[in-house]
Coordinates of C-alpha atoms in Angstrom, one line a residue:
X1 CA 11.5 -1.9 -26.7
X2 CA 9.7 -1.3 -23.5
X3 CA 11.9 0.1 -20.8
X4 CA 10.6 -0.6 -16.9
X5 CA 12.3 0.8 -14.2
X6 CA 12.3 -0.6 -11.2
X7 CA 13.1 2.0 -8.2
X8 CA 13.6 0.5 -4.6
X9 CA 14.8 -2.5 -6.2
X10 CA 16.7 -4.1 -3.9
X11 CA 13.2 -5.1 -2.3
X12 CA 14.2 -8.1 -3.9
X13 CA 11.5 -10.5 -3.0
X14 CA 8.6 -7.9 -4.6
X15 CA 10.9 -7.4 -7.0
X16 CA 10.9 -11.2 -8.1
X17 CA 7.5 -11.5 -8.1
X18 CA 6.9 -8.9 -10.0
X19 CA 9.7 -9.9 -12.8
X20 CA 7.7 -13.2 -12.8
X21 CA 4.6 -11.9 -13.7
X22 CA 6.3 -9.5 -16.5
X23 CA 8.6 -12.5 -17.8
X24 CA 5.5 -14.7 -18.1
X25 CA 3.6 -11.8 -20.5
X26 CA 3.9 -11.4 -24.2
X27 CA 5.2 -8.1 -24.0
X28 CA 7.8 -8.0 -26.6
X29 CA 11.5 -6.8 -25.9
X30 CA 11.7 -5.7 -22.5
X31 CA 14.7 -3.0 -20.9
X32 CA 14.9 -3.8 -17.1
X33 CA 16.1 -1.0 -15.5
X34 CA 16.9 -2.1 -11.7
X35 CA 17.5 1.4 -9.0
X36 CA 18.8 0.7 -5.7
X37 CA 21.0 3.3 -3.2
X38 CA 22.6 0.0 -1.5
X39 CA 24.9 -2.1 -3.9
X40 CA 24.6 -5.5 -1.9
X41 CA 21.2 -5.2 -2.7
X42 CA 21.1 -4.2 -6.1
X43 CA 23.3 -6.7 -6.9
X44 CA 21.1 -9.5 -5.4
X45 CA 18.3 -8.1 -7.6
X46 CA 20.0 -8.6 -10.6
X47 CA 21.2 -11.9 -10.1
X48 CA 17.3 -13.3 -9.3
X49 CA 16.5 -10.9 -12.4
X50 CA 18.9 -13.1 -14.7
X51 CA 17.8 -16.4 -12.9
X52 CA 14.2 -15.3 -13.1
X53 CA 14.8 -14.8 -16.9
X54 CA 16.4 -17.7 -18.0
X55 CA 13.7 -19.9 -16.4
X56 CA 11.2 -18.0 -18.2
X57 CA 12.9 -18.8 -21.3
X58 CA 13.6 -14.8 -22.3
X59 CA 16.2 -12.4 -22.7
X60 CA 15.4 -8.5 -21.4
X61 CA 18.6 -6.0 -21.3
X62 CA 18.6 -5.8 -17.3
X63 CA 21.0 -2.8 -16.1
X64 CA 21.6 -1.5 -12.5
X65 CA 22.0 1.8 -11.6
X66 CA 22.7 3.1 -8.5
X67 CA 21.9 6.3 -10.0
X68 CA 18.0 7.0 -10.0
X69 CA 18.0 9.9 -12.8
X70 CA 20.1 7.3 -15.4
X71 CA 17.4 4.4 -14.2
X72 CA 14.2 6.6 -15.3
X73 CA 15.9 8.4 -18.6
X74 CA 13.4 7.9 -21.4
X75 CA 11.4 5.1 -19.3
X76 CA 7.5 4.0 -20.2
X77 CA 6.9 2.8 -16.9
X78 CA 8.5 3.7 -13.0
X79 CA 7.1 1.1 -10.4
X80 CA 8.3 3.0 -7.3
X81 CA 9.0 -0.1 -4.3
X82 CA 11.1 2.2 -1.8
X83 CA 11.2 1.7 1.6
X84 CA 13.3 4.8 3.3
X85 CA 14.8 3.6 7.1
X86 CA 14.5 0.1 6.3
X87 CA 14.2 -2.2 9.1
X88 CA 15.3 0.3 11.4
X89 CA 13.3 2.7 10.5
X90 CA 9.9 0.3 11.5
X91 CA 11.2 -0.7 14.6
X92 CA 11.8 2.8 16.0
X93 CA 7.6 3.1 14.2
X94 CA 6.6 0.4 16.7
X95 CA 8.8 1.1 20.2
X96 CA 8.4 4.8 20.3
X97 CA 4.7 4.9 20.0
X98 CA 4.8 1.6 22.6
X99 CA 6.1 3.2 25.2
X100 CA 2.9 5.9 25.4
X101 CA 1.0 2.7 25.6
X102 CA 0.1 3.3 21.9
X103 CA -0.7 0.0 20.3
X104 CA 0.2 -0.6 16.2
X105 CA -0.4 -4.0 14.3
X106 CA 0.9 -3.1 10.8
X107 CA 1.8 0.7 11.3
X108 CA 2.6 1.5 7.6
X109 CA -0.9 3.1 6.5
X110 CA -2.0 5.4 8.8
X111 CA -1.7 6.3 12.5
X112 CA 1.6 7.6 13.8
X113 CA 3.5 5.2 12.2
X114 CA 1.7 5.5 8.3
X115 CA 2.0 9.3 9.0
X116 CA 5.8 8.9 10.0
X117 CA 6.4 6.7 7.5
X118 CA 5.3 8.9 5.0
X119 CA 7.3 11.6 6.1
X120 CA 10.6 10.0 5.7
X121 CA 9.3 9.2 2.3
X122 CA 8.3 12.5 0.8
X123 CA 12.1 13.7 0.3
X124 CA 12.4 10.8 -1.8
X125 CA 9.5 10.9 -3.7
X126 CA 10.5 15.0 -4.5
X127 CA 13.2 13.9 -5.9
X128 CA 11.6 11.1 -7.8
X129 CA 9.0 13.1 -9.3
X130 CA 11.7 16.2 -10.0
X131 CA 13.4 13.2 -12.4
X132 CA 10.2 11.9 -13.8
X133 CA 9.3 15.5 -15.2
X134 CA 12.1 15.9 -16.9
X135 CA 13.5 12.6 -18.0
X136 CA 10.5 10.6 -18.5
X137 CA 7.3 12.8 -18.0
X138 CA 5.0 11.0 -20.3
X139 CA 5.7 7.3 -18.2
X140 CA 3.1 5.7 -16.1
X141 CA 4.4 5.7 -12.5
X142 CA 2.9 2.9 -10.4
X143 CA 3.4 3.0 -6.8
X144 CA 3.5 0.2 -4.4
X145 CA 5.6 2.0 -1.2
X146 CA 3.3 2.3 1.8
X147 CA 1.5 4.6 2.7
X148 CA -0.5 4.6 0.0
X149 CA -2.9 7.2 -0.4
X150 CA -0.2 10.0 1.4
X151 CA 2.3 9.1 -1.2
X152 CA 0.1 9.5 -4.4
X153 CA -1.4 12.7 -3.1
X154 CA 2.1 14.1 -2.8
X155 CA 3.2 12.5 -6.2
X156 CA 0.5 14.6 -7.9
X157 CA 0.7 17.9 -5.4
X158 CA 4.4 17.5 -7.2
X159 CA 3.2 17.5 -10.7
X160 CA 3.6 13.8 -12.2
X161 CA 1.6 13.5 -15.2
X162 CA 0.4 9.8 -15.3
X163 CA 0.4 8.2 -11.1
X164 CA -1.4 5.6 -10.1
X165 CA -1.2 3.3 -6.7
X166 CA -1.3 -0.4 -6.5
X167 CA -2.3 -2.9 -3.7
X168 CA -3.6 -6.3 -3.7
X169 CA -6.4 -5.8 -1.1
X170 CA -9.1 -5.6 -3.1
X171 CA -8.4 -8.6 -5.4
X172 CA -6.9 -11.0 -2.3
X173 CA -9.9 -9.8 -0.2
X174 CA -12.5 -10.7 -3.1
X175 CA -10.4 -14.1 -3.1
X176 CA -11.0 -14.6 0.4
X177 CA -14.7 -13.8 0.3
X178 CA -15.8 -16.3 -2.5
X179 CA -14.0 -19.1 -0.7
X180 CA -15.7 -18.4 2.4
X181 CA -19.0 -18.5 0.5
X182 CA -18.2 -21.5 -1.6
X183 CA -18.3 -20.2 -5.0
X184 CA -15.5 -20.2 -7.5
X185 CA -13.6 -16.2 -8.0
X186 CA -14.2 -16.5 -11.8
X187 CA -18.2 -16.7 -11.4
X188 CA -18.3 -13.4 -8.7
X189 CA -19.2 -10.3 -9.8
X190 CA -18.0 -6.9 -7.3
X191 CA -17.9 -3.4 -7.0
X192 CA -15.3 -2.3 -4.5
X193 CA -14.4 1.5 -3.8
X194 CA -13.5 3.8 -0.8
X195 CA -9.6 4.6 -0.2
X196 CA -6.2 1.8 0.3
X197 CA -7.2 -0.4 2.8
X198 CA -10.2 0.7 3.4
X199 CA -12.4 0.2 0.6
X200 CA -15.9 -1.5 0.9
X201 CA -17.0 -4.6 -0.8
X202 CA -20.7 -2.8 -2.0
X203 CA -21.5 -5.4 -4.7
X204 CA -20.8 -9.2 -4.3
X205 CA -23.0 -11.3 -5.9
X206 CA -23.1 -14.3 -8.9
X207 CA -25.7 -13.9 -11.6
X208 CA -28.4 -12.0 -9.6
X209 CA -27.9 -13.6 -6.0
X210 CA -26.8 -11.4 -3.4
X211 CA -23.5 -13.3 -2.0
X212 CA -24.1 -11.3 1.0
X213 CA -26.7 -13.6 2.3
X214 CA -24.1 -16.2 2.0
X215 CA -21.7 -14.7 4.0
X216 CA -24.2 -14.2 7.0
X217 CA -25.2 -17.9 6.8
X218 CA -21.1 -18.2 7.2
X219 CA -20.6 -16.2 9.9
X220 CA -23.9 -17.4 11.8
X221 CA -22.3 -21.1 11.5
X222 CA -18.8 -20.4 12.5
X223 CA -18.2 -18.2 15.6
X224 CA -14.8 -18.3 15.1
X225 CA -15.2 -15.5 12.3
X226 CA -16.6 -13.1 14.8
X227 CA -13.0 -12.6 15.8
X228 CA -12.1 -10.9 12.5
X229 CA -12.0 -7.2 12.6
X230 CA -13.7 -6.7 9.9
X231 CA -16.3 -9.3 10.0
X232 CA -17.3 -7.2 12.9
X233 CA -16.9 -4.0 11.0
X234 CA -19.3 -5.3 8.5
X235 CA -21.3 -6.5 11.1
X236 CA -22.4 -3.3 12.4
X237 CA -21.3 -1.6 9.0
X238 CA -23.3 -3.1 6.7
X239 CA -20.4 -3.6 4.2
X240 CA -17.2 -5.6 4.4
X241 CA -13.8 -3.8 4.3
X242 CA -11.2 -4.8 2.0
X243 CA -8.0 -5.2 4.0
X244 CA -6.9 -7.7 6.9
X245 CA -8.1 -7.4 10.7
X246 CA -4.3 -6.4 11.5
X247 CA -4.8 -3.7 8.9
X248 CA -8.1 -2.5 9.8
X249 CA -7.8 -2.3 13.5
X250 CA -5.8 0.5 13.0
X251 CA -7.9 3.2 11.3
X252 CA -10.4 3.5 13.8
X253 CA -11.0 4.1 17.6
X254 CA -12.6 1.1 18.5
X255 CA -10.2 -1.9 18.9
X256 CA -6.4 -1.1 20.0
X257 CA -7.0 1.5 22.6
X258 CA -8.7 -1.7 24.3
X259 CA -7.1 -4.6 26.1
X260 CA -10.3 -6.7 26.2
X261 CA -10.9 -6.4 22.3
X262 CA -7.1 -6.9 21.7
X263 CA -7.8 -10.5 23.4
X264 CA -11.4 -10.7 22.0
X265 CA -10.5 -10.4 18.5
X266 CA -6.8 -11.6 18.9
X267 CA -4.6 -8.8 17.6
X268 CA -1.2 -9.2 16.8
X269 CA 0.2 -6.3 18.4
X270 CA 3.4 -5.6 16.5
X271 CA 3.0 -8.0 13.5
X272 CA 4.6 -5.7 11.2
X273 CA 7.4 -6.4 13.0
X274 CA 7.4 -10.3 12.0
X275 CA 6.4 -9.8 9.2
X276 CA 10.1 -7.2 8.2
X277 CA 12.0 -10.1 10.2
X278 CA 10.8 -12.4 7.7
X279 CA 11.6 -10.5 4.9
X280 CA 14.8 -9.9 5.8
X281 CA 15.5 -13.8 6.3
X282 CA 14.1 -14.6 3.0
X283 CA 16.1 -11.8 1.1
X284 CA 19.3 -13.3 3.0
X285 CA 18.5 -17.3 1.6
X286 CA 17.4 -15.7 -1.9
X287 CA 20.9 -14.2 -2.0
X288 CA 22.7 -16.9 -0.5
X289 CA 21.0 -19.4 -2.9
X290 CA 22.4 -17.2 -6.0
X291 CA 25.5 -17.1 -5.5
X292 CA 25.7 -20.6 -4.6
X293 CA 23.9 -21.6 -7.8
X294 CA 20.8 -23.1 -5.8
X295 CA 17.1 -23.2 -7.0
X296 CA 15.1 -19.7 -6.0
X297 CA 11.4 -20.5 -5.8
X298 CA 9.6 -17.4 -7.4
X299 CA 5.9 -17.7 -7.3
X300 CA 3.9 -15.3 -9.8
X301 CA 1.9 -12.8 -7.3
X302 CA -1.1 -11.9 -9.4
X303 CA 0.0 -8.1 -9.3
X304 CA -1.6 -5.4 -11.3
X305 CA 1.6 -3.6 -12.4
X306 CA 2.7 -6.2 -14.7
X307 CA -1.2 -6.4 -16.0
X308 CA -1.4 -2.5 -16.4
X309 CA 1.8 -2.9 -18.0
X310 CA 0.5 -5.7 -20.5
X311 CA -2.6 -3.9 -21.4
X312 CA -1.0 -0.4 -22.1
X313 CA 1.7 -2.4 -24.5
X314 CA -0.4 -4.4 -26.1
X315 CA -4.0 -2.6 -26.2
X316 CA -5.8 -5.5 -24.3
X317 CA -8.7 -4.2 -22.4
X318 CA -8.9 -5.6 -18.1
X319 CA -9.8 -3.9 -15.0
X320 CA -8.1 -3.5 -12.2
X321 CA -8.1 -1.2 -8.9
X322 CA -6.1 1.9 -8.1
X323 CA -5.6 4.7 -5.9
X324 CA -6.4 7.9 -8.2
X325 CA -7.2 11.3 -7.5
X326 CA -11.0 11.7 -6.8
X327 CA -12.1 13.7 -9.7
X328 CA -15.8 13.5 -9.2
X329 CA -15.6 9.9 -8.9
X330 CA -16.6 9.4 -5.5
X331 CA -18.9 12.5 -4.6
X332 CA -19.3 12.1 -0.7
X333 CA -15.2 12.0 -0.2
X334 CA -12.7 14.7 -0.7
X335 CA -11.9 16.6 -4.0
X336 CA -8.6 15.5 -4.8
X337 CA -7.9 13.0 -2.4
X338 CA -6.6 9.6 -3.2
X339 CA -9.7 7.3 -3.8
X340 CA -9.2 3.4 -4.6
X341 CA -11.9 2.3 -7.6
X342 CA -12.2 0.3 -10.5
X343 CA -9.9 1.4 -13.5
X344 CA -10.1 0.4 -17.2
X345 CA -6.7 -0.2 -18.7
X346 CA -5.9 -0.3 -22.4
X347 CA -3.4 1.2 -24.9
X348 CA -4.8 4.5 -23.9
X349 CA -3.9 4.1 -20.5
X350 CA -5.6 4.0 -17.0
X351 CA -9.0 5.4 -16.8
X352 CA -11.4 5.5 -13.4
X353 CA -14.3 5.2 -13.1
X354 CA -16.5 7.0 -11.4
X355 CA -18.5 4.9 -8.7
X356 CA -20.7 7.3 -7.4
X357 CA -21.5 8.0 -3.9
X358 CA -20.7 5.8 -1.3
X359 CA -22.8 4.9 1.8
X360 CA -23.1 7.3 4.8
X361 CA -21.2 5.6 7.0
X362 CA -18.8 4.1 5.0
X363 CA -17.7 7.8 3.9
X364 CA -17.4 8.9 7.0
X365 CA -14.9 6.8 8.2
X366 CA -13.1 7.0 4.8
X367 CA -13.2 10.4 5.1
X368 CA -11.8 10.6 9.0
X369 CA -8.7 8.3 6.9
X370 CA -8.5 11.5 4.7
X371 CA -8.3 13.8 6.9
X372 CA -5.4 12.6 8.7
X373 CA -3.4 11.9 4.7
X374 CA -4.3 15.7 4.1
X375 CA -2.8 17.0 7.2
X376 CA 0.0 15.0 6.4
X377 CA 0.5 16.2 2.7
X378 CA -0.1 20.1 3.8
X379 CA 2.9 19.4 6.8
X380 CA 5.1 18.2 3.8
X381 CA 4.2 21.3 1.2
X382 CA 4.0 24.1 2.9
X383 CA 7.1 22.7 5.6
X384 CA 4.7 23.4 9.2
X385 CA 6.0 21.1 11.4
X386 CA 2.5 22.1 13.8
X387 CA 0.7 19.9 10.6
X388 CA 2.5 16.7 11.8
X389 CA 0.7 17.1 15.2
X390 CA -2.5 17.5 14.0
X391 CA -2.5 15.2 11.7
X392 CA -1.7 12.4 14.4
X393 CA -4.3 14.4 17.1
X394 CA -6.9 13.7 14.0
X395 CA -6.0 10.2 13.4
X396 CA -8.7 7.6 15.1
X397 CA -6.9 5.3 16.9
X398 CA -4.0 7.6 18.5
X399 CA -6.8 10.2 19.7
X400 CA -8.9 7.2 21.0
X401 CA -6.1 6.1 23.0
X402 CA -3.5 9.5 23.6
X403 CA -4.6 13.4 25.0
X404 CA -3.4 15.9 23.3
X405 CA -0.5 16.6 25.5
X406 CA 1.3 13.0 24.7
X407 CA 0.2 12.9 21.0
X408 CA 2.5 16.3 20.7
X409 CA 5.5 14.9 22.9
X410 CA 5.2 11.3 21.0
X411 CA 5.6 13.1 17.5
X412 CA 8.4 15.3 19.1
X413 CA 10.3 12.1 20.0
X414 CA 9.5 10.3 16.4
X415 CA 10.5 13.8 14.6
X416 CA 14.2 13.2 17.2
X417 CA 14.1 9.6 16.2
X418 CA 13.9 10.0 12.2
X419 CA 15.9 13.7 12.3
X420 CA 17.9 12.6 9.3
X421 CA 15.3 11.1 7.5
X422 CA 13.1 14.3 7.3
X423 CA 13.0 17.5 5.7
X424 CA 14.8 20.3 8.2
X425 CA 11.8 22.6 8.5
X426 CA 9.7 19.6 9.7
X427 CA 12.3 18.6 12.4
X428 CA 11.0 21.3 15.3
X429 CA 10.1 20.4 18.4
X430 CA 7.2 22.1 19.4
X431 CA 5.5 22.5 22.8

């Protein structure tokens, strides 16, 4: 039996979707392990777990625990879904940083609120990882929790064997693109690679034609697209990122620091904001609707945990990206960082490969991303709180908008704000 524990589980809409996805896999008996600290939540999870099980015509064991250690004991796979702080937690992300004038669309990644977030997150991941080593040491952990490239650098400073990080961007993105070109997905061929969120699209073609000459003809016939982040990125680039305009506004100096290109390129200031609100009213109808006995709508989400899962189980061969340590396979980026690239998964597990180097100017900026994740990791390991601060001073956007003197007093007020969230040495003020 295969035993998948689900931590953070009272995410309960990822959580379906990702259920879905496994229920609809030949993947033999299934164990569903289901984690949560609140037990409103992880009750609501397995509920939809059951309902999601009995439409798929199977029959996993499904156990809660609101003890993480019990969850993980002897698992084959961990996908880690945690949000620490919550919906609380975002807002104070968002209004803190707002009243230095310090605009945020998403705020989950990097900039003050990626590096905050992952702060608040590390004591949880110590303690994750301190139970994977022991209880489970030879299961694959795949990470979904935001931000991603901080968290798996931590995960491995802490020693877990088998990590990997997961995101959609690269696979939604590669959606996106074909459509706008106006050929089918299944007849593209790409190579993606650079770091979460900010990887670059440096192959995209069907048969022999370059589908970049497509997507100029595109863009020359529809002004509209010049109002997309990253159409303008790859404008001047040369090579189109791989996340959202909200998304990508935010890593570098260019965009939010400046009123006339928030209303040129219509930035939704504070969408991450809508986007939790929503969340939270869709968690409140899914549970609602179970207990009343209603119909719960659970669309499959095309995730790769489910597929990694599949291929590990059963030996079948696909590839997918992650976020893995850069061992050589990105040259022109940081030793050891967190680099997203193609992976082959089988019964042997997940295995990178190595891309090579990446353009100039494309590893610059990836590596200006790294820089502030590093700073970020160090604050955590070796407890300096003076890390924090120069982590955010090295961060694009908040040094593009911030001096020196307000990006100190801004992470004093966040380090106030989340005080319970973080680890004591890291909650100094510091002048």
């Amino acid at each position: 039996m295969t035993a998948i524990a689900f931590i953070g589980a009272g995410s309960v809409v990822f959580t379906q979707g990702l259920l879905a996805d496994l229920f609809g896999l030949d993947l033999g008996p299934l164990e569903i392990r289901l984690h949560d600290i609140d037990p409103e939540r992880l009750d609501t999870a397995a509920a939809a777990a059951a309902y999601i099980a009995r439409e798929h015509g199977v029959t996993p064991a499904i156990t809660t625990h609101l003890e993480r250690r019990a969850a993980l004991d002897g698992a084959d796979f961990v996908i880690n879904i945690v949000q620490v702080g919550m919906n609380a937690a975002t807002q104070v992300d968002f209004e803190i940083p707002a009243r230095y004038g310090l605009r945020q669309t998403i705020g989950d990644t990097l900039g003050v609120g990626g590096v905050f977030r992952a702060l608040r997150t590390f004591p949880v991941l110590r303690g994750l990882a301190k139970d994977i080593n022991e209880v489970c040491p030879d299961a694959w952990l795949l990470n979904y929790t935001n931000p991603m490239v901080m968290n798996v650098w931590y995960l491995k400073e802490l020693g877990v064997r088998n990590v990997a990080g997961l995101c959609h961007s690269v696979y939604w993105t590669m959606q996106g693109l074909s459509e706008l070109v106006g050929v089918p997905y299944d007849d593209v061929t790409y190579l993606a690679a650079g770091v979460n969120h900010q990887s670059w699209v440096l192959r995209f073609e069907r048969d022999r034609e370059n589908l970049y000459d497509r997507l100029d003809e595109a863009i020359a016939a529809d002004p509209e697209l010049l109002r997309r982040v990253r159409v303008d990125m790859y404008r001047r680039l040369g090579f189109y990122p791989t996340e959202t305009s909200e998304h990508s506004s935010e890593y570098v100096p260019w965009y939010l620091g400046h009123t006339s290109e928030v209303e040129r390129l219509r930035l939704p200031v504070g969408a991450y904001l809508d986007i939790v609100a929503e969340n939270l009213a869709t968690y409140e109808q899914t549970r609602n609707a179970l207990k009343s006995g209603d119909r719960v709508e659970v669309d499959p989400t095309m995730e790769y945990a489910p597929q990694i899962i599949h291929s590990i189980v059963t030996g079948t061969p696909r590839t997918v990206y992650g976020n893995v340590p850069n061992t050589g396979l990105i040259p022109n980026l940081q030793a050891g960082a967190i680099v997203e690239v193609p992976c082959l998964v089988d019964a042997s597990g997940i295995r990178p490969t190595a891309v090579g180097e990446l353009p100039a100017q494309c590893a610059a900026l990836n590596r200006s991303y790294l820089n502030v994740s590093e700073l970020t990791v160090q604050a955590a390991l070796t407890e300096d709180p003076r890390a924090i601060r120069q982590a955010v001073m090295l961060d694009p956007a908040t040094a593009g908008t911030l001096p020196v003197e307000q990006i100190w007093q801004l992470c004093n007020d966040l380090v106030l704000a989340h005080h319970n969230y973080l680890d004591p040495p890291l909650r100094a003020a510091l002048k």
